[in-house]
CSV table of C-alpha atoms in Angstrom, one decimal:
chain,number,residue,atom,x,y,z
A,1,MET,CA,213.9,-27.4,4.0
A,2,TYR,CA,213.4,-24.3,1.9
A,3,ALA,CA,215.6,-21.3,1.3
A,4,THR,CA,214.6,-17.9,2.6
A,5,THR,CA,213.5,-15.1,0.5
A,6,ASP,CA,216.9,-13.5,0.6
A,7,THR,CA,218.6,-16.7,-0.7
A,8,LEU,CA,216.4,-16.8,-3.8
A,9,ALA,CA,215.9,-13.2,-4.5
A,10,THR,CA,219.2,-12.7,-6.3
A,11,THR,CA,217.5,-10.8,-9.1
A,12,PRO,CA,216.5,-8.0,-6.7
A,13,ALA,CA,214.5,-4.9,-7.4
A,14,ALA,CA,217.5,-3.1,-6.1
A,15,GLN,CA,219.4,-3.6,-9.3
A,16,GLY,CA,217.9,-0.3,-10.6
A,17,GLY,CA,214.6,0.8,-12.1
A,18,ARG,CA,215.7,1.1,-15.7
A,19,SER,CA,217.6,-2.2,-15.8
A,20,ARG,CA,214.7,-4.0,-14.2
A,21,TRP,CA,212.4,-2.9,-17.0
A,22,LEU,CA,215.0,-3.8,-19.6
A,23,ALA,CA,215.2,-7.2,-18.0
A,24,LEU,CA,211.4,-7.4,-18.3
A,25,TYR,CA,211.4,-6.5,-22.0
A,26,THR,CA,214.0,-9.3,-22.5
A,27,LEU,CA,211.8,-11.9,-20.7
A,28,CYS,CA,208.8,-10.8,-22.8
A,29,ALA,CA,210.9,-11.0,-26.0
A,30,GLY,CA,211.7,-14.6,-25.1
A,31,MET,CA,208.0,-15.4,-24.3
A,32,LEU,CA,206.9,-13.7,-27.6
A,33,MET,CA,209.2,-15.9,-29.6
A,34,ILE,CA,207.7,-19.0,-28.0
A,35,VAL,CA,204.1,-17.9,-28.3
A,36,LEU,CA,204.5,-16.7,-31.9
A,37,ASP,CA,205.7,-20.2,-32.9
A,38,VAL,CA,202.5,-21.8,-31.9
A,39,THR,CA,200.3,-19.9,-34.4
A,40,ILE,CA,202.9,-19.0,-37.0
A,41,VAL,CA,203.3,-22.7,-37.9
A,42,ASN,CA,199.5,-23.2,-38.3
A,43,VAL,CA,199.4,-20.6,-41.1
A,44,ALA,CA,202.3,-22.4,-42.9
A,45,LEU,CA,201.0,-25.9,-42.6
A,46,PRO,CA,199.6,-26.1,-46.2
A,47,ALA,CA,202.9,-25.0,-47.6
A,48,ILE,CA,204.8,-27.4,-45.4
A,49,GLN,CA,202.6,-30.3,-46.5
A,50,ASP,CA,203.1,-29.5,-50.2
A,51,ASP,CA,206.9,-29.2,-49.9
A,52,LEU,CA,207.6,-32.2,-47.7
A,53,GLY,CA,204.8,-34.5,-48.8
A,54,PHE,CA,203.0,-34.9,-45.5
A,55,SER,CA,199.7,-36.8,-45.5
A,56,ASN,CA,196.7,-35.1,-43.8
A,57,SER,CA,197.1,-37.3,-40.8
A,58,SER,CA,200.9,-37.0,-40.4
A,59,LEU,CA,200.7,-33.2,-40.9
A,60,ALA,CA,199.1,-32.9,-37.4
A,61,TRP,CA,202.4,-34.1,-35.9
A,62,VAL,CA,204.1,-30.8,-36.9
A,63,VAL,CA,201.9,-29.3,-34.2
A,64,ASN,CA,201.5,-32.3,-31.9
A,65,ALA,CA,205.2,-33.0,-31.5
A,66,TYR,CA,205.7,-29.5,-30.1
A,67,LEU,CA,202.6,-29.6,-27.9
A,68,ILE,CA,203.6,-32.9,-26.3
A,69,ALA,CA,207.1,-31.8,-25.3
A,70,PHE,CA,206.0,-28.3,-24.3
A,71,GLY,CA,203.0,-29.3,-22.2
A,72,GLY,CA,204.8,-32.3,-20.7
A,73,LEU,CA,207.9,-30.5,-19.5
A,74,LEU,CA,206.5,-27.1,-18.2
A,75,LEU,CA,206.0,-28.2,-14.7
A,76,LEU,CA,209.4,-29.9,-14.4
A,77,ALA,CA,211.1,-26.9,-16.1
A,78,GLY,CA,209.5,-24.5,-13.5
A,79,ARG,CA,210.8,-26.6,-10.6
A,80,LEU,CA,214.3,-26.9,-12.2
A,81,GLY,CA,214.3,-23.1,-12.3
A,82,ASP,CA,213.8,-23.0,-8.5
A,83,LEU,CA,216.6,-25.6,-8.0
A,84,LEU,CA,219.2,-24.6,-10.6
A,85,GLY,CA,218.5,-20.9,-11.0
A,86,ARG,CA,215.8,-19.4,-13.2
A,87,ARG,CA,218.1,-17.4,-15.4
A,88,ASN,CA,220.1,-20.6,-16.1
A,89,ILE,CA,217.0,-22.4,-17.2
A,90,PHE,CA,215.7,-19.4,-19.2
A,91,THR,CA,218.8,-19.0,-21.2
A,92,ALA,CA,219.3,-22.8,-21.7
A,93,GLY,CA,215.8,-22.9,-23.0
A,94,LEU,CA,216.5,-20.0,-25.4
A,95,ILE,CA,219.6,-21.8,-26.8
A,96,VAL,CA,217.7,-25.1,-27.3
A,97,PHE,CA,214.7,-23.4,-28.9
A,98,THR,CA,216.8,-21.3,-31.2
A,99,ALA,CA,219.0,-24.3,-32.3
A,100,ALA,CA,215.9,-26.4,-32.9
A,101,SER,CA,214.3,-23.6,-35.0
A,102,VAL,CA,217.3,-23.7,-37.3
A,103,LEU,CA,216.9,-27.5,-37.6
A,104,CYS,CA,213.2,-27.0,-38.4
A,105,GLY,CA,214.1,-24.5,-41.2
A,106,LEU,CA,216.7,-26.8,-42.6
A,107,ALA,CA,214.3,-29.8,-42.6
A,108,ARG,CA,214.0,-31.7,-45.8
A,109,SER,CA,211.9,-34.6,-44.6
A,110,GLU,CA,208.9,-35.3,-42.4
A,111,GLU,CA,211.0,-37.1,-39.8
A,112,MET,CA,213.6,-34.3,-39.4
A,113,LEU,CA,210.9,-31.6,-39.0
A,114,ILE,CA,208.9,-33.6,-36.4
A,115,ILE,CA,212.0,-34.4,-34.3
A,116,ALA,CA,213.2,-30.8,-34.5
A,117,ARG,CA,209.7,-29.6,-33.5
A,118,PHE,CA,209.8,-31.9,-30.4
A,119,ILE,CA,213.2,-30.4,-29.4
A,120,GLN,CA,211.7,-26.9,-30.0
A,121,GLY,CA,209.0,-27.9,-27.5
A,122,VAL,CA,211.6,-28.8,-24.9
A,123,GLY,CA,213.3,-25.4,-25.4
A,124,GLY,CA,210.0,-23.6,-25.2
A,125,ALA,CA,209.1,-25.3,-21.9
A,126,LEU,CA,212.4,-24.4,-20.3
A,127,THR,CA,212.2,-20.8,-21.5
A,128,SER,CA,208.6,-20.0,-20.6
A,129,ALA,CA,208.1,-22.0,-17.4
A,130,VAL,CA,210.3,-19.6,-15.3
A,131,ILE,CA,209.4,-16.2,-16.7
A,132,LEU,CA,206.5,-15.4,-14.3
A,133,GLY,CA,208.5,-16.4,-11.3
A,134,MET,CA,211.4,-14.1,-12.5
A,135,ILE,CA,209.0,-11.2,-13.0
A,136,VAL,CA,207.6,-11.5,-9.4
A,137,THR,CA,211.1,-11.5,-8.1
A,138,LEU,CA,212.1,-8.5,-10.1
A,139,PHE,CA,209.1,-6.5,-9.2
A,140,PRO,CA,208.1,-7.1,-5.5
A,141,GLU,CA,206.2,-3.8,-5.2
A,142,PRO,CA,202.5,-4.4,-5.9
A,143,ARG,CA,201.9,-1.5,-8.4
A,144,GLU,CA,205.0,-2.2,-10.5
A,145,GLN,CA,204.3,-5.9,-10.3
A,146,ALA,CA,200.8,-5.4,-11.6
A,147,LYS,CA,202.2,-3.4,-14.5
A,148,ALA,CA,204.9,-5.9,-15.3
A,149,ILE,CA,202.5,-8.8,-15.2
A,150,GLY,CA,200.2,-6.9,-17.5
A,151,MET,CA,202.9,-6.6,-20.1
A,152,PHE,CA,203.7,-10.3,-19.8
A,153,ALA,CA,200.1,-11.3,-20.0
A,154,PHE,CA,199.7,-9.3,-23.2
A,155,VAL,CA,202.6,-11.1,-24.8
A,156,ALA,CA,201.5,-14.5,-23.6
A,157,SER,CA,197.8,-14.1,-24.7
A,158,ALA,CA,197.9,-11.8,-27.7
A,159,GLY,CA,201.2,-13.0,-29.3
A,160,GLY,CA,199.3,-15.8,-31.0
A,161,SER,CA,197.3,-13.4,-33.2
A,162,ILE,CA,200.6,-11.6,-34.1
A,163,GLY,CA,201.8,-15.0,-35.2
A,164,LEU,CA,198.9,-15.4,-37.6
A,165,LEU,CA,199.9,-12.2,-39.3
A,166,ALA,CA,203.7,-12.9,-39.3
A,167,GLY,CA,203.1,-16.4,-40.6
A,168,GLY,CA,201.0,-15.2,-43.5
A,169,VAL,CA,203.6,-12.5,-44.5
A,170,LEU,CA,206.7,-14.8,-44.3
A,171,THR,CA,205.0,-17.8,-45.9
A,172,GLN,CA,203.6,-15.8,-48.9
A,173,ALA,CA,206.5,-13.4,-49.3
A,174,ILE,CA,209.5,-15.8,-48.9
A,175,SER,CA,208.8,-19.5,-47.9
A,176,TRP,CA,207.7,-21.5,-44.8
A,177,HIS,CA,211.4,-22.1,-43.9
A,178,TRP,CA,211.7,-18.5,-42.7
A,179,ILE,CA,209.0,-18.8,-40.0
A,180,PHE,CA,211.7,-20.9,-38.2
A,181,PHE,CA,214.9,-19.0,-39.4
A,182,VAL,CA,213.5,-15.7,-38.1
A,183,ASN,CA,214.0,-17.2,-34.6
A,184,LEU,CA,217.8,-17.3,-35.0
A,185,PRO,CA,218.5,-13.5,-34.6
A,186,ILE,CA,215.7,-13.0,-32.1
A,187,GLY,CA,216.8,-16.0,-30.0
A,188,ALA,CA,220.5,-15.0,-30.1
A,189,LEU,CA,219.9,-11.4,-29.2
A,190,THR,CA,217.5,-12.3,-26.4
A,191,THR,CA,220.1,-14.8,-24.9
A,192,VAL,CA,222.8,-12.1,-24.9
A,193,LEU,CA,220.5,-9.6,-23.3
A,194,ALA,CA,219.4,-12.1,-20.7
A,195,LEU,CA,222.9,-12.8,-19.6
A,196,LYS,CA,223.7,-9.1,-19.5
A,197,LEU,CA,220.5,-7.7,-17.9
A,198,ILE,CA,219.2,-10.4,-15.6
A,199,GLU,CA,221.3,-11.1,-12.5
A,200,LYS,CA,222.2,-14.7,-11.9
A,201,ASP,CA,220.3,-16.5,-9.1
A,202,LYS,CA,221.7,-19.5,-7.3
A,203,GLY,CA,218.5,-21.5,-6.8
A,204,LEU,CA,218.0,-24.0,-4.0
A,205,GLY,CA,220.4,-26.6,-5.4
A,206,LEU,CA,219.5,-30.1,-6.6
A,207,GLY,CA,220.1,-31.5,-3.1
A,208,ARG,CA,217.3,-29.4,-1.7
A,209,GLY,CA,214.6,-30.6,-4.1
A,210,THR,CA,215.7,-33.5,-6.4
A,211,ASP,CA,212.9,-35.8,-6.9
A,212,VAL,CA,213.7,-38.0,-9.9
A,213,PRO,CA,210.8,-40.5,-9.6
A,214,GLY,CA,208.3,-37.6,-9.2
A,215,ALA,CA,209.8,-35.8,-12.2
A,216,VAL,CA,209.6,-38.9,-14.3
A,217,LEU,CA,206.0,-39.6,-13.3
A,218,ILE,CA,204.6,-36.1,-13.8
A,219,THR,CA,206.5,-35.7,-17.1
A,220,ALA,CA,205.3,-39.0,-18.4
A,221,ALA,CA,201.7,-38.3,-17.2
A,222,LEU,CA,201.6,-34.9,-18.9
A,223,MET,CA,203.1,-36.2,-22.2
A,224,VAL,CA,200.8,-39.2,-22.3
A,225,GLY,CA,197.8,-37.0,-21.4
A,226,VAL,CA,198.6,-34.4,-24.1
A,227,PHE,CA,199.3,-37.2,-26.6
A,228,THR,CA,195.9,-38.7,-25.8
A,229,ILE,CA,194.1,-35.4,-26.3
A,230,VAL,CA,195.8,-34.4,-29.6
A,231,LYS,CA,196.0,-37.8,-31.3
A,232,PRO,CA,193.5,-40.6,-30.5
A,233,ALA,CA,190.8,-38.5,-28.8
A,234,ALA,CA,190.8,-36.0,-31.7
A,235,GLU,CA,191.0,-38.6,-34.5
A,236,LEU,CA,189.2,-41.7,-33.1
A,237,GLY,CA,186.9,-40.1,-30.6
A,238,TRP,CA,186.7,-39.8,-26.8
A,239,THR,CA,185.2,-43.3,-26.3
A,240,ALA,CA,187.5,-45.2,-28.6
A,241,PRO,CA,189.3,-48.1,-26.9
A,242,ARG,CA,192.8,-46.6,-27.5
A,243,THR,CA,191.7,-43.2,-26.1
A,244,LEU,CA,190.3,-44.8,-23.0
A,245,LEU,CA,193.4,-47.0,-22.5
A,246,LEU,CA,195.8,-44.0,-22.7
A,247,ALA,CA,193.5,-41.9,-20.5
A,248,GLY,CA,193.6,-44.7,-17.9
A,249,VAL,CA,197.4,-44.8,-18.2
A,250,THR,CA,197.5,-41.0,-17.6
A,251,LEU,CA,195.3,-41.3,-14.5
A,252,VAL,CA,197.4,-44.1,-13.1
A,253,LEU,CA,200.6,-42.0,-13.6
A,254,LEU,CA,199.0,-39.0,-12.0
A,255,ALA,CA,197.8,-41.0,-9.0
A,256,ALA,CA,201.3,-42.5,-8.6
A,257,PHE,CA,202.8,-39.0,-8.8
A,258,ILE,CA,200.4,-37.7,-6.1
A,259,VAL,CA,201.4,-40.6,-3.8
A,260,ARG,CA,205.0,-40.0,-4.5
A,261,GLU,CA,204.7,-36.2,-3.7
A,262,ALA,CA,202.8,-36.9,-0.5
A,263,THR,CA,205.6,-39.2,0.8
A,264,ALA,CA,208.8,-37.8,-0.6
A,265,ALA,CA,211.2,-36.0,1.7
A,266,ASN,CA,212.0,-33.3,-1.0
A,267,PRO,CA,209.0,-33.5,-3.4
A,268,LEU,CA,209.2,-32.0,-6.9
A,269,VAL,CA,205.7,-30.4,-6.3
A,270,PRO,CA,205.0,-29.9,-2.6
A,271,LEU,CA,201.3,-30.6,-2.2
A,272,ARG,CA,201.0,-27.8,0.3
A,273,ILE,CA,201.1,-25.3,-2.6
A,274,PHE,CA,197.5,-26.3,-3.4
A,275,ARG,CA,196.2,-25.3,0.1
A,276,SER,CA,195.9,-21.8,-1.4
A,277,ARG,CA,192.4,-21.3,-2.7
A,278,THR,CA,193.7,-18.4,-4.8
A,279,LEU,CA,196.4,-20.4,-6.5
A,280,THR,CA,194.1,-23.5,-7.0
A,281,GLY,CA,191.3,-21.3,-8.4
A,282,ALA,CA,193.6,-19.4,-10.7
A,283,ASN,CA,194.9,-22.6,-12.2
A,284,LEU,CA,191.4,-24.0,-12.8
A,285,ILE,CA,190.4,-20.7,-14.4
A,286,GLN,CA,193.5,-20.8,-16.6
A,287,ALA,CA,192.7,-24.3,-17.8
A,288,LEU,CA,189.0,-23.5,-18.6
A,289,SER,CA,189.6,-20.1,-20.2
A,290,SER,CA,192.5,-21.5,-22.3
A,291,SER,CA,190.3,-24.3,-23.5
A,292,GLY,CA,187.8,-21.8,-24.9
A,293,MET,CA,190.1,-19.1,-26.2
A,294,PHE,CA,192.8,-21.2,-27.9
A,295,GLY,CA,190.2,-23.4,-29.7
A,296,ILE,CA,188.4,-20.3,-30.9
A,297,PHE,CA,191.5,-18.7,-32.5
A,298,PHE,CA,192.0,-22.0,-34.4
A,299,LEU,CA,188.4,-22.6,-35.4
A,300,GLY,CA,187.8,-18.9,-36.0
A,301,SER,CA,190.6,-18.9,-38.5
A,302,LEU,CA,189.0,-21.9,-40.2
A,303,TYR,CA,185.7,-20.1,-40.4
A,304,LEU,CA,187.4,-17.1,-42.0
A,305,GLN,CA,189.3,-19.4,-44.4
A,306,ARG,CA,186.8,-22.0,-45.4
A,307,VAL,CA,183.5,-20.1,-45.1
A,308,LEU,CA,184.5,-16.5,-45.9
A,309,GLY,CA,187.4,-17.3,-48.2
A,310,TYR,CA,190.2,-15.4,-46.5
A,311,ASP,CA,193.8,-16.2,-47.3
A,312,ALA,CA,196.6,-16.5,-44.7
A,313,LEU,CA,197.6,-12.8,-44.8
A,314,GLU,CA,193.9,-11.7,-44.6
A,315,ILE,CA,193.3,-14.0,-41.6
A,316,GLY,CA,196.3,-12.4,-39.8
A,317,LEU,CA,195.0,-8.9,-40.5
A,318,ALA,CA,191.5,-9.9,-39.4
A,319,PHE,CA,192.7,-10.9,-35.9
A,320,LEU,CA,194.9,-7.8,-35.5
A,321,PRO,CA,192.2,-5.8,-33.6
A,322,THR,CA,192.3,-8.4,-30.9
A,323,THR,CA,196.0,-7.8,-30.5
A,324,VAL,CA,195.8,-4.0,-30.5
A,325,VAL,CA,192.9,-3.8,-28.0
A,326,MET,CA,194.5,-6.4,-25.7
A,327,GLY,CA,197.8,-4.7,-25.8
A,328,LEU,CA,196.4,-1.3,-25.0
A,329,LEU,CA,194.5,-2.6,-22.0
A,330,SER,CA,197.3,-5.0,-20.7
A,331,VAL,CA,200.1,-2.5,-20.9
A,332,LYS,CA,198.3,0.8,-20.2
A,333,TYR,CA,195.3,0.2,-18.1
A,334,SER,CA,195.3,-3.3,-16.5
A,335,GLU,CA,197.7,-2.2,-13.7
A,336,LYS,CA,195.4,0.7,-12.8
A,337,LEU,CA,192.3,-1.5,-12.8
A,338,VAL,CA,194.0,-4.1,-10.5
A,339,MET,CA,195.2,-1.4,-8.1
A,340,ARG,CA,191.8,0.3,-8.0
A,341,PHE,CA,189.5,-2.7,-7.8
A,342,GLY,CA,191.8,-5.6,-6.9
A,343,PRO,CA,192.4,-8.5,-9.3
A,344,ARG,CA,189.2,-10.4,-8.7
A,345,ARG,CA,186.8,-7.9,-10.2
A,346,PRO,CA,188.7,-7.2,-13.4
A,347,LEU,CA,189.1,-11.0,-13.8
A,348,ILE,CA,185.4,-11.6,-13.6
A,349,ALA,CA,184.6,-8.6,-15.9
A,350,GLY,CA,187.1,-9.7,-18.5
A,351,LEU,CA,186.0,-13.3,-18.6
A,352,SER,CA,182.4,-12.2,-18.9
A,353,LEU,CA,183.3,-10.0,-21.9
A,354,ILE,CA,184.9,-13.0,-23.5
A,355,VAL,CA,181.7,-15.1,-22.9
A,356,VAL,CA,179.6,-12.4,-24.6
A,357,GLY,CA,182.0,-12.3,-27.6
A,358,LEU,CA,181.9,-16.1,-28.0
A,359,VAL,CA,178.1,-16.1,-27.9
A,360,LEU,CA,178.0,-13.4,-30.6
A,361,PHE,CA,180.3,-15.6,-32.7
A,362,THR,CA,177.6,-18.3,-32.7
A,363,GLN,CA,175.5,-16.0,-34.9
A,364,ALA,CA,178.1,-15.5,-37.7
A,365,PRO,CA,176.4,-16.7,-40.9
A,366,VAL,CA,177.7,-18.3,-44.1
A,367,GLY,CA,177.7,-14.9,-45.9
A,368,GLY,CA,179.1,-13.1,-42.9
A,369,ASN,CA,180.3,-9.5,-43.1
A,370,TYR,CA,183.6,-8.9,-41.2
A,371,PHE,CA,182.7,-5.6,-39.7
A,372,ILE,CA,179.3,-6.8,-38.6
A,373,HIS,CA,179.8,-10.5,-37.6
A,374,VAL,CA,183.6,-10.8,-36.8
A,375,LEU,CA,185.1,-7.5,-35.7
A,376,PRO,CA,182.8,-7.0,-32.7
A,377,VAL,CA,183.7,-10.5,-31.5
A,378,LEU,CA,187.4,-9.9,-31.8
A,379,VAL,CA,187.1,-6.5,-30.1
A,380,LEU,CA,185.3,-8.1,-27.2
A,381,LEU,CA,187.9,-10.9,-27.0
A,382,GLY,CA,190.6,-8.3,-26.9
A,383,LEU,CA,188.8,-6.3,-24.2
A,384,GLY,CA,188.2,-9.3,-22.1
A,385,GLY,CA,191.6,-10.7,-22.4
A,386,GLY,CA,193.3,-7.4,-21.8
A,387,VAL,CA,191.4,-7.0,-18.5
A,388,CYS,CA,191.3,-10.6,-17.2
A,389,PHE,CA,194.6,-12.2,-18.1
A,390,PRO,CA,196.9,-9.8,-16.2
A,391,ALA,CA,194.7,-10.1,-13.2
A,392,LEU,CA,194.8,-13.9,-13.5
A,393,MET,CA,198.6,-14.1,-13.7
A,394,GLY,CA,198.9,-11.9,-10.7
A,395,LEU,CA,196.5,-14.1,-8.7
A,396,SER,CA,198.3,-17.2,-9.7
A,397,MET,CA,201.4,-15.9,-7.9
A,398,ALA,CA,199.8,-14.0,-5.1
A,399,ASP,CA,200.1,-16.5,-2.2
A,400,VAL,CA,203.3,-18.2,-3.5
A,401,LYS,CA,206.5,-18.4,-1.4
A,402,PRO,CA,209.6,-17.1,-3.1
A,403,GLU,CA,211.2,-20.6,-3.2
A,404,ASP,CA,208.1,-21.9,-5.1
A,405,ALA,CA,207.9,-19.1,-7.6
A,406,GLY,CA,209.3,-21.2,-10.5
A,407,LEU,CA,207.0,-24.1,-9.6
A,408,ALA,CA,203.9,-21.8,-9.6
A,409,SER,CA,205.0,-20.2,-12.8
A,410,GLY,CA,205.4,-23.6,-14.5
A,411,LEU,CA,202.1,-24.8,-13.0
A,412,ILE,CA,200.0,-21.9,-14.5
A,413,GLY,CA,201.7,-22.4,-17.8
A,414,THR,CA,201.1,-26.2,-17.7
A,415,MET,CA,197.4,-25.6,-17.0
A,416,GLY,CA,197.1,-23.2,-19.8
A,417,GLU,CA,198.9,-25.5,-22.3
A,418,VAL,CA,197.0,-28.7,-21.3
A,419,GLY,CA,193.7,-26.7,-21.3
A,420,ALA,CA,194.5,-25.3,-24.7
A,421,ALA,CA,195.2,-28.8,-26.1
A,422,LEU,CA,192.1,-30.3,-24.4
A,423,GLY,CA,189.9,-27.4,-25.6
A,424,LEU,CA,191.2,-27.6,-29.2
A,425,ALA,CA,190.6,-31.4,-29.3
A,426,ILE,CA,187.1,-31.1,-27.8
A,427,LEU,CA,186.0,-28.1,-30.0
A,428,ALA,CA,187.5,-29.5,-33.2
A,429,THR,CA,185.9,-32.9,-32.7
A,430,LEU,CA,182.5,-31.4,-31.9
A,431,SER,CA,182.7,-29.1,-34.9
A,432,ALA,CA,183.6,-32.0,-37.2
A,433,THR,CA,181.0,-34.3,-35.8
A,434,ARG,CA,178.2,-31.7,-36.1
A,435,THR,CA,179.3,-30.9,-39.7
A,436,ALA,CA,179.2,-34.5,-40.7
A,437,ALA,CA,175.8,-35.0,-39.0
A,438,VAL,CA,174.1,-32.2,-41.1
A,439,SER,CA,176.1,-32.5,-44.3
A,440,ASP,CA,173.4,-34.7,-46.0
A,441,VAL,CA,170.6,-32.1,-45.4
A,442,LYS,CA,172.5,-28.8,-45.7
A,443,PRO,CA,175.0,-27.3,-48.3
A,444,ALA,CA,178.7,-27.7,-47.5
A,445,LEU,CA,179.3,-24.2,-46.3
A,446,ASN,CA,176.1,-24.3,-44.1
A,447,ALA,CA,177.2,-27.6,-42.6
A,448,LEU,CA,180.7,-26.2,-41.8
A,449,THR,CA,179.2,-23.1,-40.2
A,450,ASP,CA,176.8,-25.2,-38.1
A,451,GLY,CA,179.9,-27.1,-36.8
A,452,TYR,CA,181.7,-23.9,-36.0
A,453,HIS,CA,178.7,-22.5,-34.2
A,454,LEU,CA,178.5,-25.5,-31.9
A,455,SER,CA,182.2,-25.2,-31.1
A,456,PHE,CA,181.8,-21.4,-30.3
A,457,ALA,CA,178.9,-22.2,-28.0
A,458,VAL,CA,180.8,-24.8,-26.1
A,459,ALA,CA,183.8,-22.5,-25.8
A,460,ALA,CA,181.5,-19.9,-24.3
A,461,ALA,CA,180.3,-22.5,-21.8
A,462,LEU,CA,183.9,-23.3,-20.8
A,463,VAL,CA,184.7,-19.7,-20.2
A,464,ALA,CA,181.4,-19.2,-18.3
A,465,ALA,CA,182.5,-22.1,-16.0
A,466,SER,CA,185.7,-20.1,-15.3
A,467,VAL,CA,183.5,-17.1,-14.3
A,468,ALA,CA,181.6,-19.3,-11.9
A,469,ILE,CA,184.9,-20.4,-10.3
A,470,ALA,CA,186.1,-16.8,-10.0
A,471,LEU,CA,182.8,-15.9,-8.2
A,472,THR,CA,182.8,-18.8,-5.8
A,473,VAL,CA,186.4,-19.9,-5.2
A,474,MET,CA,188.4,-16.7,-5.4
A,475,ARG,CA,188.2,-14.6,-2.3
A,476,PRO,CA,187.7,-10.8,-2.6
A,477,THR,CA,191.0,-9.1,-2.0
A,478,LYS,CA,191.6,-6.1,0.4
A,479,GLN,CA,191.8,-2.9,-1.6
A,480,PRO,CA,194.6,-0.4,-0.9
A,481,THR,CA,193.8,2.5,1.3
A,482,ALA,CA,194.1,6.1,0.1
A,483,GLU,CA,197.3,6.4,2.2
A,484,GLU,CA,198.8,3.2,0.7
A,485,THR,CA,197.9,4.4,-2.8
A,486,GLU,CA,199.5,7.8,-2.2
A,487,GLU,CA,202.6,6.0,-0.8
A,488,ASP,CA,202.9,3.8,-3.9
A,489,LEU,CA,202.7,6.9,-6.1
A,490,LEU,CA,205.4,8.6,-4.1
A,491,LEU,CA,207.6,5.5,-4.3
A,492,GLU,CA,207.0,5.3,-8.1
A,493,ALA,CA,207.9,9.0,-8.6
A,494,ALA,CA,211.1,8.5,-6.5
């Protein structure tokens, strides 16, 4: 039913050390462009609203249109990579994303920008869903794979804070249109390099895994689910009739998808993949940790803006230490930590550091000082993310068969995206509700700060839950012996 390792591994490690690392840099460039777009748009939203005349409610669709397409298609895109070739899906996604970025920059109406953002989400899903599977194929040797995944994890997790800085610079120096136009040269160059540096893989072929009903069901379920989170749940509340109705529709679609996958001859998502405790646990951790982290970057930015009075550029600079610390650990030290202690211990340690940082953020006052109340939090988030996210990415692919690498890559991305949307909706709603509840008895800034404190505390609880899963579900991994470590070093030197 499934192809062998040799059939799929047509982007082999044998293509040469230098070219493999150049291929990795190309994949990371594509991922960085996708990740940057998520936060770079947030900074420019006020300028977009003023220019195109968005209302406060309709402005959310600049973000939501992207999230719905991106989160809804990640899983399908990952499986299409297994079937049609991961390089084909990666480059197709780059082309779609780049073209849609140009349309976004040229938008002169609300409708045009929202449609273009939806198309951008489609391209983003196609591009990002297959990257992790391609990295695992390019770097089968454990030490090199840990290092490569560390670089990818840094780009995937820290790119958002770079986007805050880039968005502030481009919006204030030129105009909001350029946050989209800047993707044109990056996307074009990355596409050319991908075609040149990444060897083409055949894939299993549509006849070996085509499951149109399953694809329709899971895509519809994810899109309706993300829509429910970012629209009615966030605006009307979690118990509103419309929210409950759409949540019910999502559950029915998911149930139908599971039944379909259990009975289909060639399922889109073979349910056997979830027999792995490691893969299942990694995806649960990804969902919970993303729920806490993504919401905090968004609400932390609001705290800096509304309470401390920072402008867009100052917010970007404020978050820069997180990027620097996370990058240093992810690229330089995460591979050594994973090889020395295995992935489980760094995962638990990193998540625990994030929890401590979020708890500290609950103490940030109205008249907060950046160096006392904010910088230590951001450093802890950078330390935690730099240690845990590379280990988590590696664990998510550890027990995966080569023919399922694209699916597993799309799955971990889907859990992160849905977790981020869910976390943002929950934290933003709780923050707003708390602020409204105390606004009659406290000054405006104090009420805002109380709301943010509650959201920071809940985010800490979500990440703490992921620590519990890492402790109970994830099995300790066998450490390399001294002889194996010496052999790895000799191979690396050769």
